CSV table of C-alpha atoms in Angstrom, one decimal:
chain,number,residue,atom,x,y,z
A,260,UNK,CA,-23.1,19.9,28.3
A,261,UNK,CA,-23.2,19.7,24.2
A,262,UNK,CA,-21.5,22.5,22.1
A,263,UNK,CA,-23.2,22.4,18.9
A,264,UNK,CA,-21.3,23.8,15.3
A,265,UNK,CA,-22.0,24.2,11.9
A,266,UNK,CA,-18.2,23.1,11.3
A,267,UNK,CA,-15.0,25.1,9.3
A,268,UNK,CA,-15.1,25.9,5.8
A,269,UNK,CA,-12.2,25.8,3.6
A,270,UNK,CA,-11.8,29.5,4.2
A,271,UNK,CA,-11.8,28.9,7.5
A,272,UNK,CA,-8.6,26.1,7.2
A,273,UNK,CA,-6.9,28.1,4.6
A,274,UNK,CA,-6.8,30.9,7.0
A,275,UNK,CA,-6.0,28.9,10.3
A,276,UNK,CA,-3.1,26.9,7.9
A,277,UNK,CA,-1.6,30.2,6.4
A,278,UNK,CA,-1.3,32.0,10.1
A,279,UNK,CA,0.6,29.2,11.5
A,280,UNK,CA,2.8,27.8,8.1
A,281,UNK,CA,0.9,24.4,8.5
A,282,UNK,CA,1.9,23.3,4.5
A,283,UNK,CA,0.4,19.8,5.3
A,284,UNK,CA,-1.0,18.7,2.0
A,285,UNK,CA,-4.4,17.3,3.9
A,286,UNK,CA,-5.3,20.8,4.5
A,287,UNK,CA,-4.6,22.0,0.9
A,288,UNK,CA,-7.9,22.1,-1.4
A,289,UNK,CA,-5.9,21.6,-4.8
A,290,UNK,CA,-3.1,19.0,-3.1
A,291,UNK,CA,-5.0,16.4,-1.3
A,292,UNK,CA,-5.8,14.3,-4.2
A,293,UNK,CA,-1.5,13.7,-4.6
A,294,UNK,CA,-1.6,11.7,-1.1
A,295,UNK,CA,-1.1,7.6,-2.0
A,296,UNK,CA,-4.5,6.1,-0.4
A,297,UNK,CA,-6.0,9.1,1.0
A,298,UNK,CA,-9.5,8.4,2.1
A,299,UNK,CA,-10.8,11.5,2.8
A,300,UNK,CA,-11.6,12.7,-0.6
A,301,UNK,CA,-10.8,16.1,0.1
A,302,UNK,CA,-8.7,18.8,2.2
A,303,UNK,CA,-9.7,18.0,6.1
A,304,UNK,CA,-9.7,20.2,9.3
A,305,UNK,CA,-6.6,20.9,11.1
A,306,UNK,CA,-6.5,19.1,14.5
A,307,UNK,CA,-5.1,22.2,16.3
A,308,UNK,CA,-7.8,24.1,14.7
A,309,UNK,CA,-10.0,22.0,16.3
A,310,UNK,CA,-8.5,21.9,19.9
A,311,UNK,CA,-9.1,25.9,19.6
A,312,UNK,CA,-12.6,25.8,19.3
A,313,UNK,CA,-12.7,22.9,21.8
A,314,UNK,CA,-10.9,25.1,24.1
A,315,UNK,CA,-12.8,28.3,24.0
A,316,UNK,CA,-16.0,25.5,24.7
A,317,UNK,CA,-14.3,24.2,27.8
A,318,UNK,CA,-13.1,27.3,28.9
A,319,UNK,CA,-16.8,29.0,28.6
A,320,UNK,CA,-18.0,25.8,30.5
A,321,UNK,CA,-15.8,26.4,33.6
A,322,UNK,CA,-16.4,30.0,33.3
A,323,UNK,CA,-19.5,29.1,34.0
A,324,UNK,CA,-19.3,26.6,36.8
A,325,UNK,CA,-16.6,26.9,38.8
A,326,UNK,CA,-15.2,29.2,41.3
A,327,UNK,CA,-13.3,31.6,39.4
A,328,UNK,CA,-10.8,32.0,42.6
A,329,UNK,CA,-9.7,28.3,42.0
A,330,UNK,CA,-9.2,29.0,38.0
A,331,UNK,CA,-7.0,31.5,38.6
A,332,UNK,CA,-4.6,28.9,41.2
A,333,UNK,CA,-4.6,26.1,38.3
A,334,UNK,CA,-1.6,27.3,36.4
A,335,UNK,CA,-1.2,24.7,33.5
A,336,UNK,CA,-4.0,23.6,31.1
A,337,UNK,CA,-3.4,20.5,29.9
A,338,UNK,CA,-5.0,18.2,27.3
A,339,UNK,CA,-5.0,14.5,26.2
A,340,UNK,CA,-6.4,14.3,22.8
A,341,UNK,CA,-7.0,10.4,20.3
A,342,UNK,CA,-7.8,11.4,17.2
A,343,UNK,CA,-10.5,8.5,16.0
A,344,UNK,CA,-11.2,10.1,12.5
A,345,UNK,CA,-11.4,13.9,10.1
A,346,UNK,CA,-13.6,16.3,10.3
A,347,UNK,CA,-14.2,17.5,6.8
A,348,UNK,CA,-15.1,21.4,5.1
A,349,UNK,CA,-18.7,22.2,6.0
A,350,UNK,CA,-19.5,18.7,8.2
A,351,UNK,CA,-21.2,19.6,11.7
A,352,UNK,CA,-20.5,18.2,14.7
A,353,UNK,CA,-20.9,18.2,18.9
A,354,UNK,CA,-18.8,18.7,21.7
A,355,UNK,CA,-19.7,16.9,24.4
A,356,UNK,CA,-18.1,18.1,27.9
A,357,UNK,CA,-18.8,15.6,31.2
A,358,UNK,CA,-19.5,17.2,34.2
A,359,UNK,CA,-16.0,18.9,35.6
A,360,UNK,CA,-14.1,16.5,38.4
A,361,UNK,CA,-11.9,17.7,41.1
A,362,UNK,CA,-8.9,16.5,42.5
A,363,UNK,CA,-7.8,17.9,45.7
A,364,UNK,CA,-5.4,16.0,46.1
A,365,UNK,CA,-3.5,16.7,43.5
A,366,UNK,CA,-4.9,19.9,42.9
A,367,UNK,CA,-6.5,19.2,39.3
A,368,UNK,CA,-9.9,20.0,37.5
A,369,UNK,CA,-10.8,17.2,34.7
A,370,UNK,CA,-12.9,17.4,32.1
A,371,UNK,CA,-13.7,14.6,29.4
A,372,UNK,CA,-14.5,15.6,26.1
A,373,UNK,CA,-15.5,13.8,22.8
A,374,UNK,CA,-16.7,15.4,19.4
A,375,UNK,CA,-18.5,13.6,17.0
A,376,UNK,CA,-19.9,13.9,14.0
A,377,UNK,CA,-22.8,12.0,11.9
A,378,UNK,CA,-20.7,9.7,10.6
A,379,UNK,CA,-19.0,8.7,14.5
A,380,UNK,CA,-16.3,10.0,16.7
A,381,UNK,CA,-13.6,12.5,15.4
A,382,UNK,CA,-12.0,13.1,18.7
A,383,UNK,CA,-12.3,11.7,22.5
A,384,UNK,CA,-9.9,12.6,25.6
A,385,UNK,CA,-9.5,15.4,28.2
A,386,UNK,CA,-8.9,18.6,29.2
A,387,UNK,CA,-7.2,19.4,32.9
A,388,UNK,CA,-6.4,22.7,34.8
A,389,UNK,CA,-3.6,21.7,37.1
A,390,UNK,CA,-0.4,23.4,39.2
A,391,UNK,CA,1.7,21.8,37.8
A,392,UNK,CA,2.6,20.5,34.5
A,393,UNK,CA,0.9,16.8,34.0
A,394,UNK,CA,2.7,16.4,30.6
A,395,UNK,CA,6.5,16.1,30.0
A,396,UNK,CA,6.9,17.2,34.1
A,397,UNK,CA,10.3,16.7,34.7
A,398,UNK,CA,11.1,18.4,31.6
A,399,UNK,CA,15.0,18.2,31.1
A,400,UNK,CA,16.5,19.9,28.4
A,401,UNK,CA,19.9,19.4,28.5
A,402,UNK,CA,22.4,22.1,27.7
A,403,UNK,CA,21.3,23.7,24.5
A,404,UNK,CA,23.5,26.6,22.2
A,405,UNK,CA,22.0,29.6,22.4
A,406,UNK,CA,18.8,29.2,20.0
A,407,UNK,CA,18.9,33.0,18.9
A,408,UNK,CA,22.3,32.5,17.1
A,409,UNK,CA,21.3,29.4,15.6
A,410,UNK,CA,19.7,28.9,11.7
A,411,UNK,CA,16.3,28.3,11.5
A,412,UNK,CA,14.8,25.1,10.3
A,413,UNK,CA,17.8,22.9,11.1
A,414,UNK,CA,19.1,20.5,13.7
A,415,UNK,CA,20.8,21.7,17.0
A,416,UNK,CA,24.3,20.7,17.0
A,417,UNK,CA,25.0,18.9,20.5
A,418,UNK,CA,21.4,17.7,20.9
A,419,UNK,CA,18.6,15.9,19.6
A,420,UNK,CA,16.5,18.7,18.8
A,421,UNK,CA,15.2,20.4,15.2
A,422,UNK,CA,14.9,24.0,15.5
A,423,UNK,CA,12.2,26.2,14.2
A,424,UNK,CA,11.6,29.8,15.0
A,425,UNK,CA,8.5,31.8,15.1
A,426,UNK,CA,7.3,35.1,15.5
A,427,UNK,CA,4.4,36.2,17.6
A,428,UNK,CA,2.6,38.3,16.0
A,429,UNK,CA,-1.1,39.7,17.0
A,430,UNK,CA,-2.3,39.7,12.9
A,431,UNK,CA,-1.2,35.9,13.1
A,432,UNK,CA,-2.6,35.1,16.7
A,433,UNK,CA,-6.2,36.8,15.1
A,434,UNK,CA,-6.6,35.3,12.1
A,435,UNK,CA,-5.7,32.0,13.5
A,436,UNK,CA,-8.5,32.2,16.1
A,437,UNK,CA,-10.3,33.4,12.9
A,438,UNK,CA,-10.2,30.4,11.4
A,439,UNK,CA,-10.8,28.3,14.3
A,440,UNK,CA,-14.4,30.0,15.0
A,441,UNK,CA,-13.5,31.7,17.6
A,442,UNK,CA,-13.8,35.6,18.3
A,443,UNK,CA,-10.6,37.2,17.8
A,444,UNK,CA,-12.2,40.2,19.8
A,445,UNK,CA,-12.0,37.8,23.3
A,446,UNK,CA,-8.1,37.9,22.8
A,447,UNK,CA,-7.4,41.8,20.9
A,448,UNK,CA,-8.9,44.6,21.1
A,449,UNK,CA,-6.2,47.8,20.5
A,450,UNK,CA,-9.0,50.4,21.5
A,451,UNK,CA,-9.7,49.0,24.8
A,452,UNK,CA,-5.1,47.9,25.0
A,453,UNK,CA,-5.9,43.9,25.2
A,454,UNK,CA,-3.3,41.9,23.7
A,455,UNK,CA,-3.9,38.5,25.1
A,456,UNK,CA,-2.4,35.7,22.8
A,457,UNK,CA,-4.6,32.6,22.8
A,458,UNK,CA,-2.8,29.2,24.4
A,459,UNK,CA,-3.5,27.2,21.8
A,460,UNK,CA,-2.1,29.5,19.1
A,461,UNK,CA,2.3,28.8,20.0
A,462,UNK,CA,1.3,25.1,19.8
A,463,UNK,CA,-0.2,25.2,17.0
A,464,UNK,CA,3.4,25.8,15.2
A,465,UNK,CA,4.2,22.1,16.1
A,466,UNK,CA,2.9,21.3,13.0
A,467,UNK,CA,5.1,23.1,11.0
A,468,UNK,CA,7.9,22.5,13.1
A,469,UNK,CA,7.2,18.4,12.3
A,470,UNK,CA,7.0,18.9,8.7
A,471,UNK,CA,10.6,21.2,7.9
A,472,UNK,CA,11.9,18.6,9.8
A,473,UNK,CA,10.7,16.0,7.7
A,474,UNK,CA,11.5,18.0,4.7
A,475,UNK,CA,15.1,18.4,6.0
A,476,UNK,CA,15.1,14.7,6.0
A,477,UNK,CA,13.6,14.0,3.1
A,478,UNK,CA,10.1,12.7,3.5
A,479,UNK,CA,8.3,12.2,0.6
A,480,UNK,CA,5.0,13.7,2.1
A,481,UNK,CA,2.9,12.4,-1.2
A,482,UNK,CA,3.9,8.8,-1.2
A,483,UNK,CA,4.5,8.2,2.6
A,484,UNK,CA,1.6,10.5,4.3
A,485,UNK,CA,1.3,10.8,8.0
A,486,UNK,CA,-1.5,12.1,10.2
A,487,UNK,CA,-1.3,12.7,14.1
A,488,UNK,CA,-3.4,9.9,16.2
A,489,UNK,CA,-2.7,11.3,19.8
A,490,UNK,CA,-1.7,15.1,21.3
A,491,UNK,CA,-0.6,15.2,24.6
A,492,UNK,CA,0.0,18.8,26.0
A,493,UNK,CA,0.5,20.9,28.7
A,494,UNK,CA,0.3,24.8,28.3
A,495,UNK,CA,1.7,27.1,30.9
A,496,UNK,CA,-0.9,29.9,31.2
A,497,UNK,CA,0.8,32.5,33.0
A,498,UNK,CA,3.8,32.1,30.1
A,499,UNK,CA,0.9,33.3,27.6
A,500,UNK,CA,-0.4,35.7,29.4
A,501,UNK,CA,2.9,37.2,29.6
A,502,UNK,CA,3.5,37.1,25.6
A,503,UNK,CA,3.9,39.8,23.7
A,504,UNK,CA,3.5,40.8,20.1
A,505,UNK,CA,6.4,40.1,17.9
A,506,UNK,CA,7.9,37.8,21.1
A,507,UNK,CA,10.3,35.3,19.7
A,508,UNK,CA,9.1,31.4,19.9
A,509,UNK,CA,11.7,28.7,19.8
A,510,UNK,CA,9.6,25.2,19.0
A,511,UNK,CA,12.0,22.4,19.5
A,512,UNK,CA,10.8,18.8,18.3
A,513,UNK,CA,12.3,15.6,18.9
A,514,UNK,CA,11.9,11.8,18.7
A,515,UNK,CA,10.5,11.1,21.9
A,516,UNK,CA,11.7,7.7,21.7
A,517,UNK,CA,12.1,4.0,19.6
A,518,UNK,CA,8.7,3.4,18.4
A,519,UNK,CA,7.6,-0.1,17.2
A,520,UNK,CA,6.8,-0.2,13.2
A,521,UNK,CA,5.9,2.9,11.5
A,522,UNK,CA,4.4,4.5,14.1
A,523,UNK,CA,6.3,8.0,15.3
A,524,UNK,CA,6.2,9.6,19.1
A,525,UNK,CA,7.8,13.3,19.4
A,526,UNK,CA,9.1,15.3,22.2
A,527,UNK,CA,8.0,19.1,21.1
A,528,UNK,CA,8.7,22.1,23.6
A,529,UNK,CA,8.1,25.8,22.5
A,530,UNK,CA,10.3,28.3,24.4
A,531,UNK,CA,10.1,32.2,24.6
A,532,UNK,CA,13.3,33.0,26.5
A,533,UNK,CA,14.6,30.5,28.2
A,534,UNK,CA,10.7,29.9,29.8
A,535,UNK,CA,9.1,26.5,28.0
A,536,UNK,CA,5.5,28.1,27.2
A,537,UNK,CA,4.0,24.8,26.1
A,538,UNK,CA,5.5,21.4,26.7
A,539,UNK,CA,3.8,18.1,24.7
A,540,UNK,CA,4.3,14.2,22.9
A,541,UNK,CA,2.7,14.1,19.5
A,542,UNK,CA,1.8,10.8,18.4
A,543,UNK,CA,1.8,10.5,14.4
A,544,UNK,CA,0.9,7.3,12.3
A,545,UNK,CA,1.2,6.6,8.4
A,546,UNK,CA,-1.5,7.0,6.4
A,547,UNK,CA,-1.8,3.6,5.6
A,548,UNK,CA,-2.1,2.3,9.3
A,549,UNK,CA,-5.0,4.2,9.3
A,550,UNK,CA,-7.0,3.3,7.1
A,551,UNK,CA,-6.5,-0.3,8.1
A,552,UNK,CA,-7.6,0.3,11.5
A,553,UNK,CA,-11.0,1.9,10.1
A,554,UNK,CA,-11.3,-0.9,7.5
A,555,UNK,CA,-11.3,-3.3,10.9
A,556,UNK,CA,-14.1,-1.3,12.7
């Protein structure tokens, strides 16, 4: 199957980036000319922004081809995204979904999906329904303080995990589906009583979780810009389902572990109670890697 779109304005990032505090300067149309050796010349698309509308795709596909019995048993969705380049304000593009691939065995649907544009591939990978987690399984947090006492935006003492908290809220959730070009109406609707938070939406706060860590730290985003090459997630679908609005999120982000050169790996979990909603590894490179991988093509 082939998804077709016209692509995101910058309306449509400003909005998605403003639900979710996302202050990457890539997204920003008057900041994106202060990054050292950007490319792109000019703001471009938010990944998680564009594993929304990817997600709606897939999940209209299955909607339509599988037995909606077995969707319901399939408790985690689960993607593994490579991000191969941008996708830029106004520039169409295709998402291509391979037929769907069934594992009885271990209980998992597969899909593969790739987007491209004119100018090549933007993204390539998969998306999985599953029982259980297939990302970050055997999850182990360790003994953490209690995150509702704890400041915002700062390390947790004890551990190696940055704190950031979010609120869920449904004007949030809405205009972030919004901007990804996806009917908010699917998800909200107060006259008919649905409040039905989308899965990408908690995950999308990653993002901003990453970067007031690397504030706190002291990255100089302008000089030493870094971009995410791979997303690895698992989202647990019942935990959405049971989120509601105003619902406290706690993301927690850490190094995942010793990465060779410049390149960066994080452990990232986003907890509502003490239930992990969305568990995933984040892959980030500098700016600079990059573009001499492209040069090389």
């Amino acid at each position: 199957m082939i998804a077709e779109c016209a692509g995101f304005s910058q309306l449509h990032i400003d909005v998605a980036r403003f639900a979710t505090d996302d202050f990457n300067l890539f997204h920003d149309l008057g900041k994106w000319r202060r990054l050292r050796g950007n490319p792109f010349g000019g703001p471009v698309v938010m990944g998680f922004q564009t594993e929304t509308w990817l997600a709606e795709a897939v999940a209209a596909y299955r909607r339509a081809q599988e037995d909606s019995k077995l969707l319901r048993t399939l408790r985690f969705s689960n993607y593994q995204i490579n991000f191969a380049a941008a996708l830029k304000p106004g520039q169409s593009f295709e998402l291509v979904i391979k037929p769907s691939q069934w594992d009885d065995g271990r209980g998992v649907l597969g899909n593969r999906v790739l987007i491209r544009s004119a100018q090549g591939v933007v993204l390539m990978g998969y998306q999985k329904l599953s029982r259980q987690p297939l990302i970050l399984p055997d999850l182990e947090l360790g003994e953490l303080p209690p995150l509702t006492t704890e400041p915002d935006r700062g390390e947790l003492p004890g551990t190696p995990y940055f704190l950031k908290r979010k609120y869920m809220t449904t004007a949030n959730a809405k205009n972030f589906l919004l901007g990804s070009l996806v009917d908010p109406a699917r998800y909200f609707d107060e006259l008919e009583g649905r409040v039905q938070f989308p899965e990408m939406f908690p995950v999308s706060f990653i993002s901003c979780a990453l970067l007031e860590r690397a504030r706190l730290r002291g990255h100089d985003f302008e000089i030493e810009p870094m971009v995410y090459t791979r997303h690895e997630i698992s989202v647990d679908r019942k935990a959405v389902t049971a989120i509601r609005s105003n619902d406290v999120l706690h993301v927690l982000v850490a190094p995942d572990c010793e990465e060779a050169g410049e390149f960066q790996s994080f452990r990232c979990v986003g907890l509502i109670g003490d239930r992990p909603v969305f568990r995933a590894l984040t892959r980030l490179a500098p700016l600079k890697a990059v573009v001499k991988a492209l040069e090389r093509r």
